[in-house]
mmCIF file of C-alpha atoms in Angstrom:
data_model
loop_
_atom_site.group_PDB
_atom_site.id
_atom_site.type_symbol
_atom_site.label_atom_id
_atom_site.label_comp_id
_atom_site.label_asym_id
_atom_site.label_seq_id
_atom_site.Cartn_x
_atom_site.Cartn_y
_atom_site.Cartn_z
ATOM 1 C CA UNK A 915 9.422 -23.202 -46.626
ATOM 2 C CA UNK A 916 12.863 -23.761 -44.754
ATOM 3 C CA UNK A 917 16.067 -22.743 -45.946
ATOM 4 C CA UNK A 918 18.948 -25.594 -46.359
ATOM 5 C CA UNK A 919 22.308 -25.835 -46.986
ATOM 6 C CA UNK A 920 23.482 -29.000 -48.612
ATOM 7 C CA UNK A 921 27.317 -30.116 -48.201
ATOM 8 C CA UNK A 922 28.173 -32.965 -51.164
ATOM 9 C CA UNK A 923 25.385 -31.755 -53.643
ATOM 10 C CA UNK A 924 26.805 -32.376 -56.794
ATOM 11 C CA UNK A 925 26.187 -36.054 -56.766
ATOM 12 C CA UNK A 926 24.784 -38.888 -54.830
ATOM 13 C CA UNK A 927 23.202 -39.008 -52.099
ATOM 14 C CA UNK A 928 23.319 -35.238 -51.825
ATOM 15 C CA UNK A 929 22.431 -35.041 -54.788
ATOM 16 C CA UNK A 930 18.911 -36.659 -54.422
ATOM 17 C CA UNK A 931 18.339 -34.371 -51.276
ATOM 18 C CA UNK A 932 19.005 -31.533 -53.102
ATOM 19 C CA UNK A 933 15.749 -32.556 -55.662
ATOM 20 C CA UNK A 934 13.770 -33.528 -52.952
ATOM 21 C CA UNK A 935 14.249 -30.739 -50.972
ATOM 22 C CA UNK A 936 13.594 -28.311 -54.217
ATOM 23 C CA UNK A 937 10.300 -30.510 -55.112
ATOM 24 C CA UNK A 938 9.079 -29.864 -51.451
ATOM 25 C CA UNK A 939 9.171 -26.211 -51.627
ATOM 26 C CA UNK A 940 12.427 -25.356 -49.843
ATOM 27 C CA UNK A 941 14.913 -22.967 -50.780
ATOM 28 C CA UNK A 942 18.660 -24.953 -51.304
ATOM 29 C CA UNK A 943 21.950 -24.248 -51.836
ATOM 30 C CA UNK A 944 24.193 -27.093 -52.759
ATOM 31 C CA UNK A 945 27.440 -26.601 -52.224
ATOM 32 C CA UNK A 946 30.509 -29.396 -53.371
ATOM 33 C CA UNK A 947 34.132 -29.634 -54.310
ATOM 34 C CA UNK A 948 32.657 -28.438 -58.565
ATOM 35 C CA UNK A 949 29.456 -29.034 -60.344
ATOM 36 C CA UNK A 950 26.905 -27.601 -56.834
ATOM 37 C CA UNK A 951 25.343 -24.202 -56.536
ATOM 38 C CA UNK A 952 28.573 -23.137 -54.289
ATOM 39 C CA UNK A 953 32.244 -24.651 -54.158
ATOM 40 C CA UNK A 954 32.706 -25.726 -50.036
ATOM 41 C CA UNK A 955 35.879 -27.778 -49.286
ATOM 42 C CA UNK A 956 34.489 -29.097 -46.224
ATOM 43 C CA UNK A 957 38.103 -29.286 -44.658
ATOM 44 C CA UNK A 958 38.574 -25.555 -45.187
ATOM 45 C CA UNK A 959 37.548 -23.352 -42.287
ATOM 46 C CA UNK A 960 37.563 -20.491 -45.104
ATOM 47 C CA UNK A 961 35.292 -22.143 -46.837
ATOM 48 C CA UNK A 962 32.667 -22.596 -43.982
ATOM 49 C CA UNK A 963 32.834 -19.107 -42.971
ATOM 50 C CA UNK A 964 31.999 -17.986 -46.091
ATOM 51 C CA UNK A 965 29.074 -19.979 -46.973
ATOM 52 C CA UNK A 966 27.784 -18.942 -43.192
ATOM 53 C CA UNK A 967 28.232 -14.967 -44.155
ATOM 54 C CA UNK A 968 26.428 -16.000 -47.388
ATOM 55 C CA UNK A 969 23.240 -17.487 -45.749
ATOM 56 C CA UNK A 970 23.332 -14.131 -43.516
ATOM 57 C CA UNK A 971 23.774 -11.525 -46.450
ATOM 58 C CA UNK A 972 21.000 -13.508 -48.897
ATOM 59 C CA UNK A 973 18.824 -15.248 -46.340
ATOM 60 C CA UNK A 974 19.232 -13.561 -43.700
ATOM 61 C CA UNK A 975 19.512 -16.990 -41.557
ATOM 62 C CA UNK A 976 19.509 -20.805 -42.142
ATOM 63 C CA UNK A 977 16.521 -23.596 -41.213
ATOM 64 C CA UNK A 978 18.164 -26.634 -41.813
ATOM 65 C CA UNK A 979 22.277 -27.723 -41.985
ATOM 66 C CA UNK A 980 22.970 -30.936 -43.825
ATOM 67 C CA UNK A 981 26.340 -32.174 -43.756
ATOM 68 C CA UNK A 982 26.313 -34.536 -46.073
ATOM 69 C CA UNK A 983 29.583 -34.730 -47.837
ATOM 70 C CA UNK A 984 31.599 -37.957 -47.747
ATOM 71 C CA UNK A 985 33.901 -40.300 -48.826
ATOM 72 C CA UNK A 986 34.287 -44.610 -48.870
ATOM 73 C CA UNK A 987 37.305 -45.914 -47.374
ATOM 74 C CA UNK A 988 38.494 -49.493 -45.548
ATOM 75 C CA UNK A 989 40.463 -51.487 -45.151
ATOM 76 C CA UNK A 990 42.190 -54.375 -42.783
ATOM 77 C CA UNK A 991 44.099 -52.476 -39.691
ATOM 78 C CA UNK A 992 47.642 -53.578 -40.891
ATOM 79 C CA UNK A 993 46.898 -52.533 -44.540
ATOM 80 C CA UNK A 994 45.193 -49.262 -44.590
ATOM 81 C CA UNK A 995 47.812 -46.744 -44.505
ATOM 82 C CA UNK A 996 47.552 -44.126 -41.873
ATOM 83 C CA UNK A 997 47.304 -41.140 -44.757
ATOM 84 C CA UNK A 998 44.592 -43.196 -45.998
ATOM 85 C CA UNK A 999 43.263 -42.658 -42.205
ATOM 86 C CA UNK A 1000 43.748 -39.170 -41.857
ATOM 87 C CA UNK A 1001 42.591 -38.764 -45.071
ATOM 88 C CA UNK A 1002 38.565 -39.935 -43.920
ATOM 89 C CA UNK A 1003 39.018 -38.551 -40.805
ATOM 90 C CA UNK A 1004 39.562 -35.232 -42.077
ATOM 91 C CA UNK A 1005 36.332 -35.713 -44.468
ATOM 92 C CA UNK A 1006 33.935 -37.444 -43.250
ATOM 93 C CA UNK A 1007 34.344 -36.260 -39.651
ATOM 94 C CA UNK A 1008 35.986 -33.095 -38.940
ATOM 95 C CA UNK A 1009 34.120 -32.116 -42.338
ATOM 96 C CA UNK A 1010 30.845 -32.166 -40.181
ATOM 97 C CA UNK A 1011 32.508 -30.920 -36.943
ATOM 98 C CA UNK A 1012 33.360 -28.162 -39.194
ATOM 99 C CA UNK A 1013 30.107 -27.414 -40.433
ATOM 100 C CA UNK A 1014 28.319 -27.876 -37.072
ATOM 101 C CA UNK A 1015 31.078 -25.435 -35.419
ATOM 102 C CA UNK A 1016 30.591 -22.589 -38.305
ATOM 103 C CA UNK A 1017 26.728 -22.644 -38.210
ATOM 104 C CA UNK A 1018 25.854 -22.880 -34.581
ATOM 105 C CA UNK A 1019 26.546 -19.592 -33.568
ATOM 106 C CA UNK A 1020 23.754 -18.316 -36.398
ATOM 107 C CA UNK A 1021 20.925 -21.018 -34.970
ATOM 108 C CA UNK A 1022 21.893 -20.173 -31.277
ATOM 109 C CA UNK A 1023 21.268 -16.393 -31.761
ATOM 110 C CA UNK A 1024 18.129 -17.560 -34.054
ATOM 111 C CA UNK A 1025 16.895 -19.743 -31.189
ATOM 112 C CA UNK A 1026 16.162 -22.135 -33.653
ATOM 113 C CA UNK A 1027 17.698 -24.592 -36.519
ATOM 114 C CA UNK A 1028 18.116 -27.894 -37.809
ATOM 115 C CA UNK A 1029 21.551 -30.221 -38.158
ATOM 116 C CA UNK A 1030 21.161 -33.210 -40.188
ATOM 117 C CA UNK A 1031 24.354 -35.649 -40.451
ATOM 118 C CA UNK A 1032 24.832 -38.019 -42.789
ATOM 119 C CA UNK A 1033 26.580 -40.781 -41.015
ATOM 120 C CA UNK A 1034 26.071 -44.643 -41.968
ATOM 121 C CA UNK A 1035 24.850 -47.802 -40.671
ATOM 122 C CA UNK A 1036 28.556 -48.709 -39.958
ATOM 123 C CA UNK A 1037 28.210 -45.738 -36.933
ATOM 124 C CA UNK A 1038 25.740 -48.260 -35.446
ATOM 125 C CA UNK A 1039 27.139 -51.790 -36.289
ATOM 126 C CA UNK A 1040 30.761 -52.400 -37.062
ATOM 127 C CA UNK A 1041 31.843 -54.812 -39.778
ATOM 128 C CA UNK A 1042 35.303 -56.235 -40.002
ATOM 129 C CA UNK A 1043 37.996 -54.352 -42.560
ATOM 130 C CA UNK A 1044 36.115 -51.580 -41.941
ATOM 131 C CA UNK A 1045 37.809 -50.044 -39.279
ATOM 132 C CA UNK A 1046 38.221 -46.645 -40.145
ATOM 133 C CA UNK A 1047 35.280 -45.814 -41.907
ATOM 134 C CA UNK A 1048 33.265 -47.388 -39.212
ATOM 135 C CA UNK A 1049 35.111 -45.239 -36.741
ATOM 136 C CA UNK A 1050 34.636 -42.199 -38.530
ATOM 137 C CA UNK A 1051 30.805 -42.680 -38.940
ATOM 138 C CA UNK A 1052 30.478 -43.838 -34.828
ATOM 139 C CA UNK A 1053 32.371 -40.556 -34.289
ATOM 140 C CA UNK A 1054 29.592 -38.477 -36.190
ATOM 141 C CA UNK A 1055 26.404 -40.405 -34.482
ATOM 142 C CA UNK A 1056 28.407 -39.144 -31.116
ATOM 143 C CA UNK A 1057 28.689 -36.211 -31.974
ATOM 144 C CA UNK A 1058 25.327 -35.462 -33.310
ATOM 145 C CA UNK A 1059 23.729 -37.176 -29.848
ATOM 146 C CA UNK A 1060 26.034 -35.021 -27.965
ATOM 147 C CA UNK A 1061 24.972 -31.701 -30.000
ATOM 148 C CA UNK A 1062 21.208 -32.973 -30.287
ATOM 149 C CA UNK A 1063 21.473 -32.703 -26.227
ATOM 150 C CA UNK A 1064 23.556 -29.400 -25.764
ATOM 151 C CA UNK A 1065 21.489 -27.182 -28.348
ATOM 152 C CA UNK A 1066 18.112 -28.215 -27.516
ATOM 153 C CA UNK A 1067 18.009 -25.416 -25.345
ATOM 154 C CA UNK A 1068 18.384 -23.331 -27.909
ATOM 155 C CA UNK A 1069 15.945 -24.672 -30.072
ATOM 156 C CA UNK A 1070 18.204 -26.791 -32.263
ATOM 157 C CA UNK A 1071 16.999 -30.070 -33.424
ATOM 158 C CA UNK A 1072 19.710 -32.493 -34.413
ATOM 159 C CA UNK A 1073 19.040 -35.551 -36.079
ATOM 160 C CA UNK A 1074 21.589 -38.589 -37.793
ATOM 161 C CA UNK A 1075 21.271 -40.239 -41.336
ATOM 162 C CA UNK A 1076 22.223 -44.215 -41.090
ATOM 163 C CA UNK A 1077 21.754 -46.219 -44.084
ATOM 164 C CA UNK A 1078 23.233 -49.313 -45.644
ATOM 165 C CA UNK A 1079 24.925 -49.593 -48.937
ATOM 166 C CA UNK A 1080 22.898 -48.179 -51.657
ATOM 167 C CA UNK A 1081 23.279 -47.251 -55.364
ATOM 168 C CA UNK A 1082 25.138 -44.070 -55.813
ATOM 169 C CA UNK A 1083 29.188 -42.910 -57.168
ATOM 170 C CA UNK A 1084 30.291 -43.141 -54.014
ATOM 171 C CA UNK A 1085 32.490 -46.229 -55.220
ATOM 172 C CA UNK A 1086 34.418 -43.617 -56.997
ATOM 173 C CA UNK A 1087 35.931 -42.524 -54.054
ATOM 174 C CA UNK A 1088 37.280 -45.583 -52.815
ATOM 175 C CA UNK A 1089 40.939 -45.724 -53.311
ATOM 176 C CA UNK A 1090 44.073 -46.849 -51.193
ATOM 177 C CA UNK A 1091 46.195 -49.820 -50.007
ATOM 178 C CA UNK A 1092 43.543 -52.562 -49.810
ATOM 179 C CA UNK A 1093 42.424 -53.014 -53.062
ATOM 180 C CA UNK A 1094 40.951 -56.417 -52.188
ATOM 181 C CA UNK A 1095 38.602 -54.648 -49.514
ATOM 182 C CA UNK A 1096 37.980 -51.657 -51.835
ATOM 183 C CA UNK A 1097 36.764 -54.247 -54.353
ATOM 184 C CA UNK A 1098 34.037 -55.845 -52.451
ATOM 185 C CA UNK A 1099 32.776 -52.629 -50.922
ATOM 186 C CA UNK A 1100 32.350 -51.413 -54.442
ATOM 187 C CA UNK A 1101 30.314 -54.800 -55.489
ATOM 188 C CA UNK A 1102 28.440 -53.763 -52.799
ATOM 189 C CA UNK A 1103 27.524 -50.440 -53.392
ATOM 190 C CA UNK A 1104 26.835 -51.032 -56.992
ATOM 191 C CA UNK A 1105 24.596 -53.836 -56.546
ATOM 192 C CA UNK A 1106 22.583 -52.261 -54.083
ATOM 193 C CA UNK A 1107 19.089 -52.337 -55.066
ATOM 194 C CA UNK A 1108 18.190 -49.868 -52.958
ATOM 195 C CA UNK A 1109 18.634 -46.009 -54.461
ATOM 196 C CA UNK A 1110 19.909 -42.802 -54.085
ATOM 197 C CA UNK A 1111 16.190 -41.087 -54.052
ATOM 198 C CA UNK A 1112 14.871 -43.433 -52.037
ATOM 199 C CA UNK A 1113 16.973 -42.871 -49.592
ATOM 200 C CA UNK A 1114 16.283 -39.199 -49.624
ATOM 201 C CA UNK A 1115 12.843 -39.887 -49.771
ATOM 202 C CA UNK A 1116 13.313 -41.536 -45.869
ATOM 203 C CA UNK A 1117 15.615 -38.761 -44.733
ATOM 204 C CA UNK A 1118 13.186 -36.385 -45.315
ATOM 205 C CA UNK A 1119 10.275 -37.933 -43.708
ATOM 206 C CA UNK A 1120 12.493 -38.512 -40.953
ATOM 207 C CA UNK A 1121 13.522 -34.945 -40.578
ATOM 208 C CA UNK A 1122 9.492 -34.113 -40.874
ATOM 209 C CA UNK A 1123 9.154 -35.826 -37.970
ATOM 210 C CA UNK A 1124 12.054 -34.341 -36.368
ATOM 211 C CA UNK A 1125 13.208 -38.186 -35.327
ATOM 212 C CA UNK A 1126 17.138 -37.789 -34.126
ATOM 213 C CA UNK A 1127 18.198 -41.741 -35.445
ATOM 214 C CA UNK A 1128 16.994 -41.553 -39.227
ATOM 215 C CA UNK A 1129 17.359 -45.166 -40.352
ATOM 216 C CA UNK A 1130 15.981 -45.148 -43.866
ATOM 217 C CA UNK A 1131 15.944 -48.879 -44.715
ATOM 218 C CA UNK A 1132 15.276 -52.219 -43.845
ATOM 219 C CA UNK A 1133 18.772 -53.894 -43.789
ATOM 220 C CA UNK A 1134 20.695 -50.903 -41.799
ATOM 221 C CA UNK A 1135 17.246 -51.348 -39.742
ATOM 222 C CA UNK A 1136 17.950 -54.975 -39.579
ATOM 223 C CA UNK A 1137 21.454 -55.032 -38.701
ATOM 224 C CA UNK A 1138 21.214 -52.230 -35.787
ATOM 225 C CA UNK A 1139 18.283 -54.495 -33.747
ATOM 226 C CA UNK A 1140 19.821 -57.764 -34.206
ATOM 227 C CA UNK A 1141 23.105 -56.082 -32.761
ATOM 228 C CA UNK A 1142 21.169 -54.351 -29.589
ATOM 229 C CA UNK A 1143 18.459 -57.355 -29.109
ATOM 230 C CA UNK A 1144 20.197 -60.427 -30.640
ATOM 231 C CA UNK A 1145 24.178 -59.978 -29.543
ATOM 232 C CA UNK A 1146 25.604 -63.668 -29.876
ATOM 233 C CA UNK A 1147 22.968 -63.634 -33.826
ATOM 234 C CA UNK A 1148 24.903 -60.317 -34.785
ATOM 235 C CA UNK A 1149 28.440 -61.679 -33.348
ATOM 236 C CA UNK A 1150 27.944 -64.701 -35.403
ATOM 237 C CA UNK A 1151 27.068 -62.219 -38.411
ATOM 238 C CA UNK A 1152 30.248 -60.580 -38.174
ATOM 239 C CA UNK A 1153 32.641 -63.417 -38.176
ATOM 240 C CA UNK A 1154 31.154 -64.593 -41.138
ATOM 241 C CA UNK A 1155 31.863 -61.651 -42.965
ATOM 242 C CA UNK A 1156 35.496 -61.895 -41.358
ATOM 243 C CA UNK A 1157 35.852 -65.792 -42.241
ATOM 244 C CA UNK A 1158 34.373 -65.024 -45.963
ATOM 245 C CA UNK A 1159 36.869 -62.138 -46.118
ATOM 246 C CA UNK A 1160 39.875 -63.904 -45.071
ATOM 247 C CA UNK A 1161 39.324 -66.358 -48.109
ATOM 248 C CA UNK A 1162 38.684 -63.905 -50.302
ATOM 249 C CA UNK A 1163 42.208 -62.327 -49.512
ATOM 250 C CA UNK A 1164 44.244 -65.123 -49.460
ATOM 251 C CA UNK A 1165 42.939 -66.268 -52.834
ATOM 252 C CA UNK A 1166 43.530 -62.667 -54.107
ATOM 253 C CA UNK A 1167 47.194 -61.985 -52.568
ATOM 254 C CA UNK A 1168 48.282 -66.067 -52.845
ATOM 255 C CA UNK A 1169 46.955 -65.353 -57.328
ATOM 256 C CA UNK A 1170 49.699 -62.289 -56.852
ATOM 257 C CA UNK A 1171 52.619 -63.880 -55.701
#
């Protein structure tokens, strides 16, 4: 039975890893914004210290760190605004450099401990009028490859969660400038037919097998081996997805005017 703390519990995908831990056996604390077992603002400092001191003073330790917590952004380059950057930045990356940073000091004098990121498949391939959520999510799978090398010797395992768009309330969080964008990466996310559980079913077999890349379905599989072993296929991929997203806008803005 491990111990886990879960960042972005109250819903979603963290949500679903939250039950599946629980119906495995482990011990979890879910921690969110409202509605978890703890509050933990992932962009307060305060906030991480204080969840560390609580795994010390009621657990004594921690097995396994998932930073989980997230928000959906995009947007074209000239229309995002850079608030709206800073804004995912601050979330969905320092949030986990954060969380890494407060918790490695307790699994390097344990000689031993787990840090599971949630990333995305956009940290492997990069869609267009994407660019800053893709950025932010290729930011976390370096980081976690760079930490999955520098704490081995300590016993550390370090492994990175990359799927596709999937069924979950993460649409709620999309808001900003490019309300075109933000309305086709809702569609997308809401007609998913892929879940939140079954997703969390995948991460955890991957973390059983302690495999650093967790890619925990068949389209994020898809898309990241056509883009390492089929280039000019992948290419072609992308600026059809630009092409069919430059109509889309132009119908939307040219209805506005």
């Amino acid at each position: 039975m491990s111990r886990v703390l879960v960042t972005g519990a109250a819903s979603g995908l963290g949500a679903a890893l939250v039950a599946k831990f629980v119906a495995d056996g482990h011990q979890v604390l879910g921690t969110d914004l409202a509605g978890a077992d703890r509050k933990l603002d992932v962009r307060s400092a305060d906030d991480w210290t204080s969840a560390v001191e609580w795994c010390e003073q009621n657990w004594g330790g921690l097995d396994i760190l998932v930073n989980n917590a997230g928000i959906a952004t995009g947007g074209r380059i000239d229309v995002e605004t850079l608030d709206e950057w800073n804004r995912v930045v601050d979330i969905n990356l320092m949030g986990v450099v954060r969380g890494c940073r407060a918790f490695t000091p307790m699994f390097k004098r344990q000689r031993s401990g787990y840090i599971v990121n949630t990333a995305s498949a956009a940290g492997l391939v990069h869609p267009p009028m994407m660019s800053s959520y893709n950025t932010v999510k290729a930011g976390v799978v370096a980081l976690s490859e760079t930490l999955s090398h520098e704490l081995r010797p300590y016993g550390v395992t370090v492994s990175v969660v990359c799927p596709s768009f999937f069924r979950t309330n993460l649409a709620d969080s999309i808001r900003g400038a490019d309300t075109t964008m933000g309305t086709a990466a809702r569609q997308l996310i809401e007609k998913s037919p892929r879940t939140a559980d079954e997703i969390a079913a995948a991460v955890l077999a991957g973390i059983a097998r302690k495999r650093f890349l967790i890619i925990p379905d068949r389209p994020a599989r898809v898309a990241w081996l056509s883009k390492r072993y089929a280039r000019p296929l992948y290419n072609r991929q992308m600026y059809k997805i630009a092409a069919r997203a430059h109509i889309r806008a132009e119908r939307v803005e040219g209805t506005d005017q």
